[in-house]
Every structure is written in structure tokens, then in C-alpha cells.
Tab-separated table of C-alpha atoms and ligand atoms in Angstrom:
chain	number	residue	atom	x	y	z
F	1272	MET	CA	-25.554	-0.584	-70.606
F	1273	PRO	CA	-24.478	-0.815	-74.250
F	1274	LEU	CA	-22.870	2.612	-74.818
F	1275	ASP	CA	-19.274	3.507	-73.927
F	1276	ILE	CA	-17.837	6.938	-74.671
F	1277	VAL	CA	-14.184	7.754	-75.327
F	1278	VAL	CA	-13.157	11.375	-74.744
F	1279	GLY	CA	-9.857	13.235	-74.729
F	1280	THR	CA	-8.978	14.909	-71.426
F	1281	GLN	CA	-6.375	17.337	-72.814
F	1282	TRP	CA	-6.008	19.487	-75.964
F	1283	GLY	CA	-6.574	16.558	-78.318
F	1284	ASP	CA	-3.960	14.079	-79.615
F	1285	GLU	CA	-4.190	11.952	-76.466
F	1286	GLY	CA	-4.117	8.675	-78.412
F	1287	LYS	CA	-7.890	8.170	-78.550
F	1288	GLY	CA	-7.619	6.491	-81.974
F	1289	ARG	CA	-5.612	3.580	-80.640
F	1290	VAL	CA	-7.832	3.243	-77.554
F	1291	VAL	CA	-10.920	3.198	-79.795
F	1292	ASP	CA	-9.220	0.663	-82.033
F	1293	LEU	CA	-8.607	-1.612	-79.025
F	1294	LEU	CA	-12.100	-1.254	-77.582
F	1295	SER	CA	-13.650	-1.747	-81.029
F	1296	ALA	CA	-12.846	-5.433	-80.814
F	1297	GLY	CA	-15.761	-5.777	-78.377
F	1298	VAL	CA	-18.409	-3.567	-80.002
F	1299	ASP	CA	-20.709	-3.611	-83.038
F	1300	PHE	CA	-20.735	0.120	-83.896
F	1301	VAL	CA	-18.118	2.849	-83.615
F	1302	ALA	CA	-19.592	6.328	-83.929
F	1303	ARG	CA	-17.811	9.682	-84.339
F	1304	PHE	CA	-19.764	12.441	-82.632
F	1305	ASN	CA	-17.956	15.785	-83.107
F	1306	GLY	CA	-15.425	17.753	-85.116
F	1307	GLY	CA	-14.386	17.093	-88.679
F	1308	ASP	CA	-11.165	16.485	-90.557
F	1309	ASN	CA	-9.330	18.766	-88.111
F	1310	ALA	CA	-8.917	15.500	-86.171
F	1311	GLY	CA	-6.202	13.011	-86.933
F	1312	HIS	CA	-6.360	9.539	-85.451
F	1313	THR	CA	-3.344	7.321	-85.905
F	1314	VAL	CA	-3.784	3.565	-85.623
F	1315	THR	CA	-0.917	1.140	-86.164
F	1316	VAL	CA	-1.756	-2.462	-87.073
F	1317	GLY	CA	1.248	-4.647	-87.910
F	1318	ASP	CA	3.264	-2.837	-90.561
F	1319	LYS	CA	0.359	-0.551	-91.518
F	1320	THR	CA	-0.212	2.887	-90.004
F	1321	PHE	CA	-3.622	4.422	-90.711
F	1322	LYS	CA	-4.038	8.175	-90.358
F	1323	LEU	CA	-7.752	8.832	-90.249
F	1324	HIS	CA	-9.451	12.209	-90.110
F	1325	LEU	CA	-13.159	11.459	-90.520
F	1326	VAL	CA	-13.960	7.776	-90.772
F	1327	PRO	CA	-14.282	6.265	-87.253
F	1328	SER	CA	-11.053	4.411	-86.515
F	1329	GLY	CA	-12.985	1.309	-85.366
F	1330	ILE	CA	-13.796	0.508	-89.015
F	1331	ILE	CA	-10.382	-1.128	-89.340
F	1332	HIS	CA	-11.941	-4.094	-87.469
F	1333	PRO	CA	-13.833	-6.146	-90.080
F	1334	HIS	CA	-16.882	-6.734	-87.849
F	1335	THR	CA	-17.694	-3.134	-86.871
F	1336	ILE	CA	-19.960	-0.600	-88.549
F	1337	GLY	CA	-18.783	3.012	-88.542
F	1338	ALA	CA	-21.204	5.898	-88.004
F	1339	ILE	CA	-20.642	9.618	-88.478
F	1340	GLY	CA	-23.068	11.484	-86.233
F	1341	ASN	CA	-24.995	14.720	-86.662
F	1342	GLY	CA	-22.426	16.500	-84.458
F	1343	VAL	CA	-19.685	15.989	-87.066
F	1344	VAL	CA	-18.921	18.405	-89.911
F	1345	VAL	CA	-18.047	16.476	-93.060
F	1346	ASN	CA	-15.863	17.586	-95.939
F	1347	PRO	CA	-17.089	15.159	-98.649
F	1348	ALA	CA	-13.856	15.441	-100.662
F	1349	ILE	CA	-11.755	14.359	-97.668
F	1350	LEU	CA	-14.230	11.626	-96.731
F	1351	LEU	CA	-14.123	10.127	-100.230
F	1352	GLN	CA	-10.297	10.238	-100.279
F	1353	GLU	CA	-10.190	8.473	-96.923
F	1354	MET	CA	-12.650	5.808	-98.067
F	1355	GLU	CA	-10.413	5.154	-101.080
F	1356	MET	CA	-7.283	4.978	-98.909
F	1357	LEU	CA	-8.959	2.415	-96.637
F	1358	ARG	CA	-10.135	0.341	-99.612
F	1359	ALA	CA	-6.603	0.353	-101.028
F	1360	ALA	CA	-5.381	-0.976	-97.662
F	1361	GLY	CA	-7.874	-3.852	-97.858
F	1362	VAL	CA	-10.601	-2.473	-95.543
F	1363	THR	CA	-14.163	-2.961	-96.835
F	1364	VAL	CA	-15.946	0.389	-97.081
F	1365	SER	CA	-19.576	0.142	-98.205
F	1366	PRO	CA	-22.971	1.517	-97.135
F	1367	ALA	CA	-23.326	-1.618	-95.014
F	1368	ARG	CA	-20.214	-0.589	-93.065
F	1369	LEU	CA	-20.371	3.202	-92.960
F	1370	VAL	CA	-23.356	5.450	-92.272
F	1371	ILE	CA	-23.365	9.255	-92.303
F	1372	SER	CA	-26.070	11.106	-90.391
F	1373	HIS	CA	-28.489	13.006	-92.613
F	1374	ALA	CA	-28.174	15.860	-90.082
F	1375	ALA	CA	-24.365	16.166	-90.218
F	1376	HIS	CA	-23.333	19.502	-91.716
F	1377	LEU	CA	-21.019	19.732	-94.712
F	1378	ILE	CA	-17.747	21.603	-95.027
F	1379	THR	CA	-17.274	23.323	-98.380
F	1380	PRO	CA	-14.401	25.208	-100.052
F	1381	GLY	CA	-16.329	28.318	-98.952
F	1382	HIS	CA	-15.865	27.421	-95.277
F	1383	ILE	CA	-12.181	26.710	-95.839
F	1384	ALA	CA	-11.676	30.072	-97.570
F	1385	LEU	CA	-13.470	31.816	-94.686
F	1386	ASP	CA	-11.356	29.966	-92.070
F	1387	LYS	CA	-8.188	31.223	-93.831
F	1388	ALA	CA	-9.517	34.767	-94.199
F	1389	LEU	CA	-10.603	34.914	-90.535
F	1390	GLU	CA	-7.284	33.575	-89.225
F	1391	GLY	CA	-5.434	36.038	-91.478
F	1392	GLN	CA	-7.441	38.896	-90.061
F	1393	ARG	CA	-6.844	37.828	-86.436
F	1394	GLY	CA	-3.099	38.404	-86.939
F	1395	GLN	CA	-1.302	38.152	-83.561
F	1396	GLY	CA	-4.524	37.022	-81.896
F	1397	LYS	CA	-4.948	34.043	-84.219
F	1398	ILE	CA	-6.315	30.764	-82.833
F	1399	GLY	CA	-3.999	28.576	-84.875
F	1400	THR	CA	-6.879	26.617	-86.422
F	1401	THR	CA	-6.239	23.654	-88.688
F	1402	LEU	CA	-7.653	25.750	-91.597
F	1403	ARG	CA	-10.084	22.941	-92.430
F	1404	GLY	CA	-13.174	25.174	-92.383
F	1405	ILE	CA	-14.386	23.819	-89.049
F	1406	GLY	CA	-15.345	27.111	-87.361
F	1407	PRO	CA	-17.192	28.573	-90.380
F	1408	ALA	CA	-19.115	25.307	-90.971
F	1409	TYR	CA	-20.354	25.241	-87.363
F	1410	THR	CA	-21.065	28.986	-87.551
F	1411	GLU	CA	-23.414	28.382	-90.479
F	1412	LYS	CA	-25.034	25.493	-88.611
F	1413	VAL	CA	-25.828	27.765	-85.670
F	1414	ALA	CA	-26.947	30.541	-88.024
F	1415	ARG	CA	-29.339	27.993	-89.586
F	1416	SER	CA	-27.972	28.465	-93.082
F	1417	GLY	CA	-25.735	25.381	-93.371
F	1418	LEU	CA	-25.874	22.497	-95.832
F	1419	ARG	CA	-26.630	19.092	-94.357
F	1420	ALA	CA	-25.607	15.653	-95.609
F	1421	GLY	CA	-29.279	14.745	-96.118
F	1422	GLY	CA	-29.399	17.361	-98.882
F	1423	MET	CA	-27.192	15.063	-100.988
F	1424	LEU	CA	-30.129	12.678	-101.404
F	1425	GLN	CA	-31.417	15.090	-104.063
F	1426	PRO	CA	-28.207	15.859	-105.988
F	1427	GLU	CA	-29.684	18.393	-108.439
F	1428	ARG	CA	-31.339	20.548	-105.785
F	1429	PHE	CA	-28.230	20.149	-103.689
F	1430	GLY	CA	-26.078	21.552	-106.532
F	1431	GLN	CA	-28.305	24.613	-106.645
F	1432	ALA	CA	-28.070	25.112	-102.853
F	1433	MET	CA	-24.286	24.792	-103.084
F	1434	ARG	CA	-24.105	27.448	-105.806
F	1435	GLN	CA	-26.101	29.846	-103.632
F	1436	HIS	CA	-23.950	29.081	-100.603
F	1437	ILE	CA	-20.714	29.835	-102.482
F	1438	GLU	CA	-22.184	33.063	-103.835
F	1439	ARG	CA	-23.035	34.113	-100.271
F	1440	VAL	CA	-19.490	33.271	-99.172
F	1441	ASN	CA	-18.065	35.206	-102.135
F	1442	HIS	CA	-19.953	38.280	-101.007
F	1443	THR	CA	-18.270	38.049	-97.583
F	1444	LEU	CA	-14.865	37.230	-99.054
F	1445	ARG	CA	-14.990	40.208	-101.406
F	1446	HIS	CA	-16.495	42.818	-99.152
F	1447	LEU	CA	-15.180	41.883	-95.725
F	1448	TYR	CA	-11.773	40.379	-96.457
F	1449	GLN	CA	-10.909	41.713	-99.925
F	1450	ALA	CA	-10.178	38.084	-100.814
F	1451	GLU	CA	-10.508	36.286	-104.157
F	1452	PRO	CA	-13.996	34.861	-104.833
F	1453	LEU	CA	-14.506	31.146	-105.517
F	1454	ASP	CA	-15.901	29.544	-108.685
F	1455	SER	CA	-19.452	28.702	-107.583
F	1456	GLU	CA	-20.288	26.813	-110.801
F	1457	ARG	CA	-17.286	24.500	-110.569
F	1458	ILE	CA	-17.824	23.826	-106.858
F	1459	ALA	CA	-21.543	23.133	-107.372
F	1460	GLN	CA	-20.665	20.570	-110.074
F	1461	GLU	CA	-17.998	18.979	-107.900
F	1462	PHE	CA	-20.398	18.659	-104.953
F	1463	THR	CA	-23.151	17.226	-107.168
F	1464	GLU	CA	-20.702	14.448	-108.063
F	1465	TYR	CA	-19.883	13.895	-104.381
F	1466	ALA	CA	-23.617	13.696	-103.686
F	1467	HIS	CA	-23.997	10.891	-106.258
F	1468	LEU	CA	-21.067	9.015	-104.707
F	1469	LEU	CA	-22.175	9.442	-101.079
F	1470	LYS	CA	-25.966	9.303	-101.170
F	1471	GLY	CA	-26.050	5.563	-100.432
F	1472	TYR	CA	-24.220	6.221	-97.175
F	1473	ILE	CA	-26.689	8.733	-95.715
F	1474	GLY	CA	-28.899	7.435	-92.910
F	1475	ASP	CA	-30.428	8.153	-89.526
F	1476	VAL	CA	-27.594	7.457	-87.089
F	1477	SER	CA	-29.716	8.047	-83.986
F	1478	LEU	CA	-32.301	5.504	-85.112
F	1479	LEU	CA	-29.705	2.998	-86.327
F	1480	LEU	CA	-27.774	3.028	-83.042
F	1481	THR	CA	-30.859	3.008	-80.829
F	1482	HIS	CA	-32.330	0.019	-82.674
F	1483	ALA	CA	-28.982	-1.741	-82.422
F	1484	MET	CA	-28.747	-1.132	-78.661
F	1485	ASN	CA	-32.321	-2.336	-78.201
F	1486	ARG	CA	-31.239	-5.566	-79.911
F	1487	GLY	CA	-28.398	-5.912	-77.405
F	1488	GLN	CA	-25.577	-4.651	-79.645
F	1489	ARG	CA	-22.808	-2.430	-78.286
F	1490	VAL	CA	-21.812	1.064	-79.403
F	1491	LEU	CA	-18.585	2.947	-78.843
F	1492	ALA	CA	-18.763	6.726	-79.188
F	1493	GLU	CA	-15.484	8.170	-80.462
F	1494	GLY	CA	-14.652	11.781	-79.664
F	1495	ALA	CA	-12.262	13.973	-81.606
F	1496	GLN	CA	-10.122	16.756	-80.071
F	1497	GLY	CA	-10.224	17.018	-76.269
F	1498	THR	CA	-11.920	18.587	-73.252
F	1499	LEU	CA	-9.690	21.670	-73.220
F	1500	LEU	CA	-10.690	22.418	-76.833
F	1501	ASP	CA	-14.412	22.200	-76.002
F	1502	LEU	CA	-16.332	25.262	-77.192
F	1503	ASP	CA	-18.002	25.692	-73.789
F	1504	HIS	CA	-15.569	24.079	-71.354
F	1505	GLY	CA	-12.180	24.618	-72.987
F	1506	THR	CA	-9.573	27.385	-73.075
F	1507	TYR	CA	-11.928	29.793	-74.866
F	1508	PRO	CA	-11.372	31.414	-77.358
F	1509	PHE	CA	-8.499	29.034	-78.164
F	1510	VAL	CA	-10.862	26.128	-78.715
F	1511	THR	CA	-12.523	24.279	-81.547
F	1512	SER	CA	-16.142	24.952	-82.502
F	1513	SER	CA	-17.677	21.690	-81.259
F	1514	ASN	CA	-18.159	19.814	-77.972
F	1515	PRO	CA	-15.640	16.983	-77.595
F	1516	THR	CA	-16.926	16.239	-74.047
F	1517	THR	CA	-19.389	13.547	-72.886
F	1518	PRO	CA	-22.601	15.542	-73.462
F	1519	GLY	CA	-21.363	16.205	-77.018
F	1520	ALA	CA	-21.491	12.438	-77.603
F	1521	LEU	CA	-25.184	12.227	-76.757
F	1522	LEU	CA	-26.066	15.377	-78.668
F	1523	GLY	CA	-23.823	14.543	-81.611
F	1524	LEU	CA	-25.300	11.065	-82.073
F	1525	GLY	CA	-28.885	11.696	-81.000
F	1526	LEU	CA	-28.797	9.279	-78.060
F	1527	GLY	CA	-30.324	9.349	-74.587
F	1528	VAL	CA	-28.245	9.444	-71.417
F	1529	ASN	CA	-29.787	6.186	-70.150
F	1530	TRP	CA	-27.632	4.076	-72.500
F	1531	VAL	CA	-24.252	5.104	-71.073
F	1532	GLU	CA	-22.071	2.591	-69.227
F	1533	ARG	CA	-18.445	3.747	-69.242
F	1534	VAL	CA	-16.926	7.152	-69.923
F	1535	ILE	CA	-13.287	6.544	-70.728
F	1536	GLY	CA	-10.973	9.547	-70.541
F	1537	VAL	CA	-7.711	9.306	-72.451
F	1538	THR	CA	-4.701	11.264	-71.232
F	1539	LYS	CA	-1.115	11.249	-72.311
F	1540	ALA	CA	1.440	10.671	-69.546
F	1541	PHE	CA	2.497	14.275	-70.269
F	1542	GLN	CA	0.776	17.271	-71.848
F	1543	THR	CA	0.706	18.507	-75.463
F	1544	ARG	CA	-1.046	21.215	-77.444
F	1545	VAL	CA	-1.146	22.330	-81.095
F	1546	GLY	CA	-2.106	25.876	-81.948
F	1547	GLU	CA	-2.214	28.970	-79.780
F	1548	GLY	CA	-3.505	29.442	-76.243
F	1549	PRO	CA	-2.399	29.127	-72.620
F	1550	PHE	CA	-0.390	26.101	-71.404
F	1551	PRO	CA	0.908	26.557	-67.831
F	1552	SER	CA	3.135	23.454	-67.654
F	1553	GLU	CA	4.713	24.023	-71.102
F	1554	LEU	CA	8.401	23.162	-71.532
F	1555	ASN	CA	10.915	24.661	-73.933
F	1556	GLY	CA	14.396	23.808	-75.156
F	1557	ASP	CA	15.982	20.391	-74.651
F	1558	GLU	CA	13.353	19.037	-72.249
F	1559	ALA	CA	10.641	19.844	-74.781
F	1560	ALA	CA	12.618	18.313	-77.655
F	1561	ARG	CA	13.068	15.128	-75.606
F	1562	LEU	CA	9.294	14.696	-75.039
F	1563	ARG	CA	8.352	15.744	-78.576
F	1564	GLY	CA	10.619	13.324	-80.423
F	1565	THR	CA	12.287	14.103	-83.703
F	1566	GLY	CA	9.357	13.524	-86.048
F	1567	ASP	CA	10.825	10.466	-87.751
F	1568	LYS	CA	8.291	8.123	-86.097
F	1569	PRO	CA	4.555	8.460	-86.853
F	1570	TRP	CA	3.794	8.740	-83.128
F	1571	ASP	CA	6.222	11.601	-82.427
F	1572	GLU	CA	4.574	14.852	-81.368
F	1573	PHE	CA	3.823	16.394	-84.752
F	1574	GLY	CA	0.205	17.111	-85.789
F	1575	VAL	CA	-1.406	14.341	-87.898
F	1576	THR	CA	-3.527	16.890	-89.775
F	1577	THR	CA	-1.170	19.851	-90.086
F	1578	GLY	CA	2.317	18.398	-89.424
F	1579	ARG	CA	2.969	21.234	-86.946
F	1580	PRO	CA	5.324	20.383	-84.047
F	1581	ARG	CA	3.221	20.070	-80.907
F	1582	ARG	CA	3.920	22.155	-77.836
F	1583	VAL	CA	4.788	19.813	-74.948
F	1584	GLY	CA	4.962	19.976	-71.155
F	1585	TRP	CA	4.517	18.135	-67.870
F	1586	LEU	CA	1.217	16.501	-67.054
F	1587	ASP	CA	-1.229	18.992	-65.543
F	1588	SER	CA	-3.417	17.245	-62.967
F	1589	VAL	CA	-5.467	20.378	-62.205
F	1590	LEU	CA	-6.701	20.237	-65.803
F	1591	LEU	CA	-7.080	16.455	-65.672
F	1592	ARG	CA	-9.240	16.707	-62.546
F	1593	TYR	CA	-11.288	19.354	-64.331
F	1594	ALA	CA	-11.725	17.022	-67.328
F	1595	ALA	CA	-12.820	14.212	-64.971
F	1596	ARG	CA	-15.473	16.559	-63.587
F	1597	VAL	CA	-16.954	17.965	-66.791
F	1598	ASN	CA	-17.006	14.574	-68.525
F	1599	GLY	CA	-18.076	12.393	-65.599
F	1600	LEU	CA	-15.187	10.002	-66.278
F	1601	THR	CA	-15.569	6.475	-64.960
F	1602	GLU	CA	-12.003	5.498	-65.869
F	1603	LEU	CA	-8.757	6.701	-67.383
F	1604	VAL	CA	-6.347	5.396	-69.997
F	1605	VAL	CA	-2.804	6.769	-69.775
F	1606	THR	CA	-0.979	6.697	-73.112
F	1607	LYS	CA	2.695	7.063	-74.057
F	1608	LEU	CA	4.112	6.096	-70.655
F	1609	ASP	CA	7.138	4.737	-72.582
F	1610	VAL	CA	8.123	8.280	-73.610
F	1611	LEU	CA	8.950	9.109	-69.971
F	1612	SER	CA	11.490	6.237	-69.662
F	1613	GLY	CA	15.011	7.511	-69.157
F	1614	LEU	CA	14.105	10.835	-67.551
F	1615	ALA	CA	15.811	11.166	-64.166
F	1616	ALA	CA	12.981	13.119	-62.557
F	1617	LEU	CA	9.370	13.682	-63.542
F	1618	LYS	CA	7.004	16.472	-62.631
F	1619	ILE	CA	3.235	16.704	-62.360
F	1620	CYS	CA	1.505	20.040	-61.982
F	1621	VAL	CA	-0.702	19.696	-58.889
F	1622	ALA	CA	-1.827	23.295	-58.312
F	1623	TYR	CA	-1.350	26.854	-59.570
F	1624	ARG	CA	-0.008	29.941	-57.919
F	1625	ALA	CA	-1.683	33.268	-58.700
F	1626	ASP	CA	-1.572	36.528	-56.722
F	1627	GLY	CA	0.213	34.765	-53.844
F	1628	GLN	CA	-2.566	32.177	-53.591
F	1629	GLU	CA	-2.403	28.444	-54.213
F	1630	LEU	CA	-5.263	27.137	-56.347
F	1631	ARG	CA	-6.148	23.443	-56.590
F	1632	GLU	CA	-9.300	24.010	-58.641
F	1633	LEU	CA	-9.880	26.415	-61.515
F	1634	PRO	CA	-11.985	29.326	-60.287
F	1635	PHE	CA	-13.618	30.041	-63.668
F	1636	GLY	CA	-12.712	27.128	-65.901
F	1637	PRO	CA	-9.539	27.026	-67.996
F	1638	ALA	CA	-9.983	30.165	-70.156
F	1639	GLU	CA	-7.699	32.424	-68.106
F	1640	LEU	CA	-4.887	29.930	-67.505
F	1641	GLY	CA	-2.263	32.358	-68.799
F	1642	GLN	CA	-1.835	34.063	-65.429
F	1643	PHE	CA	-1.155	30.848	-63.457
F	1644	GLU	CA	2.247	29.558	-62.434
F	1645	PRO	CA	2.359	25.769	-62.021
F	1646	ILE	CA	3.256	24.149	-58.686
F	1647	TYR	CA	4.898	20.794	-59.310
F	1648	LEU	CA	5.144	17.518	-57.471
F	1649	GLU	CA	8.448	15.848	-58.331
F	1650	LEU	CA	8.682	12.092	-58.734
F	1651	PRO	CA	11.657	9.841	-59.459
F	1652	GLY	CA	11.948	8.582	-63.047
F	1653	TRP	CA	12.957	5.129	-64.297
F	1654	SER	CA	15.644	4.105	-66.743
F	1655	GLN	CA	14.232	0.802	-68.033
F	1656	ASP	CA	12.580	0.703	-71.469
F	1657	VAL	CA	8.958	-0.334	-70.854
F	1658	MET	CA	7.816	-0.907	-74.447
F	1659	ASP	CA	7.900	-4.711	-74.035
F	1660	VAL	CA	6.152	-4.753	-70.666
F	1661	ARG	CA	2.629	-6.254	-70.794
F	1662	ARG	CA	1.815	-6.800	-67.098
F	1663	TRP	CA	1.300	-4.109	-64.468
F	1664	GLU	CA	3.553	-5.890	-61.972
F	1665	ASP	CA	6.414	-5.931	-64.502
F	1666	LEU	CA	6.549	-2.145	-64.788
F	1667	PRO	CA	9.378	-0.486	-62.853
F	1668	GLU	CA	8.249	0.556	-59.377
F	1669	GLN	CA	8.670	4.266	-60.230
F	1670	ALA	CA	6.450	3.915	-63.321
F	1671	ARG	CA	3.709	2.292	-61.231
F	1672	ALA	CA	4.092	5.049	-58.633
F	1673	TYR	CA	3.713	7.676	-61.368
F	1674	VAL	CA	0.483	6.113	-62.693
F	1675	LEU	CA	-0.938	5.654	-59.174
F	1676	GLN	CA	-0.139	9.288	-58.419
F	1677	VAL	CA	-2.120	10.383	-61.501
F	1678	GLU	CA	-5.031	8.215	-60.377
F	1679	ASP	CA	-4.860	9.694	-56.900
F	1680	LEU	CA	-4.689	13.299	-58.093
F	1681	CYS	CA	-7.819	13.088	-60.230
F	1682	ALA	CA	-9.722	10.424	-58.265
F	1683	VAL	CA	-10.465	8.295	-61.340
F	1684	PRO	CA	-9.139	4.715	-61.687
F	1685	VAL	CA	-6.545	4.109	-64.404
F	1686	ARG	CA	-7.656	0.985	-66.281
F	1687	MET	CA	-5.076	0.875	-69.027
F	1688	VAL	CA	-1.607	2.174	-69.829
F	1689	SER	CA	-0.056	2.191	-73.282
F	1690	VAL	CA	3.663	1.696	-73.780
F	1691	GLY	CA	4.004	1.926	-77.558
F	1692	PRO	CA	2.030	2.488	-80.763
F	1693	GLU	CA	1.235	-1.164	-81.604
F	1694	ARG	CA	-2.142	-2.701	-80.802
F	1695	ASP	CA	-0.633	-5.056	-78.226
F	1696	GLN	CA	1.607	-2.500	-76.470
F	1697	VAL	CA	-0.852	-2.004	-73.619
F	1698	ILE	CA	-1.068	-2.971	-69.986
F	1699	GLU	CA	-4.527	-3.604	-68.577
F	1700	ILE	CA	-4.901	-2.887	-64.891
F	1701	GLY	CA	-7.234	-4.732	-62.496
U	1378	IMP	P1	-10.070	24.186	-85.574
U	1378	IMP	O1	-10.733	23.027	-84.917
U	1378	IMP	O2	-9.399	23.846	-86.882
U	1378	IMP	O3	-10.980	25.376	-85.686
U	1378	IMP	O4	-8.869	24.675	-84.608
U	1378	IMP	C1	-9.101	25.231	-83.319
U	1378	IMP	C2	-8.024	24.770	-82.341
U	1378	IMP	O5	-8.172	23.390	-82.085
U	1378	IMP	C3	-6.594	24.932	-82.840
U	1378	IMP	O6	-5.745	25.231	-81.736
U	1378	IMP	C4	-6.236	23.556	-83.383
U	1378	IMP	O7	-4.846	23.319	-83.369
U	1378	IMP	C5	-6.957	22.705	-82.376
U	1378	IMP	N1	-7.337	21.373	-82.901
U	1378	IMP	C6	-8.351	21.088	-83.735
U	1378	IMP	N2	-8.421	19.755	-83.961
U	1378	IMP	C7	-7.433	19.201	-83.251
U	1378	IMP	C8	-7.029	17.836	-83.042
U	1378	IMP	O8	-7.608	16.876	-83.550
U	1378	IMP	N3	-5.956	17.667	-82.215
U	1378	IMP	C9	-5.338	18.717	-81.596
U	1378	IMP	N4	-5.698	19.983	-81.740
U	1378	IMP	C10	-6.747	20.226	-82.563
């Protein structure tokens, strides 16, 4: 079957960008299916590090075509900036290489202002959103009052619709949040210009990909965020407003289930989270600082989009098993194994304790994780640096045991392990 799907199994930031970059070598299309510029995918090629928020990371390969599906919310200003950044780095970005679904919804300054106002009002109960307007854009989509990319094909009418949208937002900003209104005229003009610049890129992603697969071409669906941030299956309400899980790929690209071959779940060798919400295996103090890194390397644990230090902890296999279930994973990729080198002992959360009971499965999904105390399995660490290792059999015995334990705990085969940020710092298994 010609469609493979890459999903995150944690709270995002699993290293999907580099996995997509690797797999892109063997596909014709790379298609983003959810989220917006809240995502940040880092790909390192030689001395260049690309930080992408919207454009599918596969586009860095000269032979692939990037698609942005209907499930994505697009901020045109950010998209245009990213296209320019890629061009400056020598990547060809043209309508022949990038297609945006006519049914993708747009993020406007109105949505961003509402995101800020809403988070401000939540106070202590804030979600810790990326403040990119994601929630309000999806809210308008569901309320059937959003602006879609296809509207940009008629720039003048689109400008008018934008003006009306900002005036509606201003009403809410003024009356509900006592916040400053936005300049609807200026924003409408700005978006009319974006429409002129982007209209050549608008297409029917579902039709394009289906025709391509009928011709025998391959498609890679690239998810943003991760399973535990899924609107339905994540740690609600501390989630994003889209579906980063496998069904979100089909819905967000307009594709049938019959095309799917592999569902590749990406997990870090440990656990991280940005923003608020429960995290049973979270670490603090020196242990946390050791896993997080200092922030001087692009792959240290600091948010690509917001720069916030990520919360870090031991790998949680209860949540990983849950992610395997709700995504139907066929295989796993474990990233950042190198970060664990040098730790004397490693832990994996294998169950929770609550009310004197031991739980191996989540009774009602991950929303109420706060009350659970992790039960750990302890494994010996290894001292050897593994960043130059390229063959499974050359990994230290304890590192292999750690990976096999992960595989065993979630009953999904691990097909690849990454040991550094470069394209070639991977070990393929079997
Ligand atoms: P939003 O998607 O900006 O509404 O943020 C909702 C939650 O998802 C917050 O906890 C964010 O930190 C988190 N989030 C959104 N996008 C990402 C991502 O790409 N990686 C990690 N966390 C994310």
C-alpha cells in the first residue's frame, strides 16, 4: 500500500521531523495533516538546521512534493516567511512543489488575539498554548464561520470576508475581554496581498494524493504534535485543538483507510512535555537538567516554536502502550537514545498506583493522570557514547536491553533508533 503515516506517541517533540526527513527519501509526496505553526520540526542536514513550522519537512528533499492538508490551520504570514527562508537556503519552493488544500482553514491576527485573551482569562488554569491562534481557528471551523484557503482564489471577496471576520473578533475582544480591537482595514489589505501571493499554491490535496497513489506513487503523512495532545484522546483539556493521531491523517488529507501500509509511531527514549497538564513520570532538579540539556544545541529540550524549556521525565510505557492502541501502530522509532548515555541507572514507568491499586492500563484515557503515582522498572545504564554507532549489534548491551524492553512493554517492534541529530545518526533494526 502506498501510504505511510508518521505520528507522535507522546506530547509532541518526539523527533518526527527527522524521521519524516529520512523516510522522505523513498516517497513522492509528504503531506502535513493537522495542527498549524504551533508545531516545530527540526531537521539537520550537514551544517544546516531547518526549523519548520508549517511546510512539510520532506520538502528539503529535491524530489518530493509537499502538501498541506485540510486538517491543517494555516497562518499565511508564517507560511510565506517559511517559504522565503527555504528559498534562501537553496530549496525550490514553487506551486509544482507545494500544494495547500483549498479546505484548510486560515489563522488570522484575530485568532491570535483571541488565543492570548483566552489564556489570560484562564489564569491559573491556563493550558499553556503556543499563542499561535490554533484553538480559536479550529473553534471557528467547527462553528462553521472560518475562512478557508480556497477563499484566497478570489482575493477581493476574500478581503471583504476578512474585514467582517476581524470586526466579529473585535466585538468579542471588546465586550468579553475588554481587550484592544484590531485594525480590520489594515488586516484585510494584508491578507489580500497574501491571497495574491498564495493563490497559485491552492489545490485539492485529496484528489492530488489519490491520483498519485493510483499511479503507483508513495505518500508519507506527517503528523504534528502527539497522541497525548489529541483533542479526543489526549490529556484533555491540556491538549491541542486537532487530531494528531492516525485517523486525523485520513480525515486531514481526505484519504481512505484502504491506502495505509505502515503507521510509524515516534517516541523519545524518555518523556517530555511543553505547557501545562499532568505528567506522572516528570523529573525535577539535576536529573531533569541532565535530560533537558543546556539549550546551546538546537536539539536540546527547548520548544522550537516558543523557546520554553520542556518538562522532562522517564519514559512512560503505560502511555506508550495507549498510543500504540489508539493509533494502530505497526512499528516504533525511538529517538534520542544517545541522551541516556552516561546515566548509571534508567527507569521506565510500567504501571501506576492509585488508591492502593496497581493499574497497567488507563481506566478512562489519560485525562486524569494527575492522581497516579508511577511504578518504575529500573534498568542498568551504559557509559559509552553511542552517537557514532550505526549498527544494532554495536550498541552497548544495556542500550539494546533498554530498547528491547520498550518494545516488549508496548508490543510494537522498534524498527529504528536515533543516536544524534544528523541524517545518518540512525540505527535500522531488522
Ligand atoms: P496550542 O496547540 O497552541 O493550542 O497549545 C495546546 C497545547 O499543546 C500546549 O500545551 C502546547 O504547549 C502544546 N503544543 C502545541 N503544539 C506543540 C508541539 O508542536 N510540540 C509540543 N507541544 C505542543
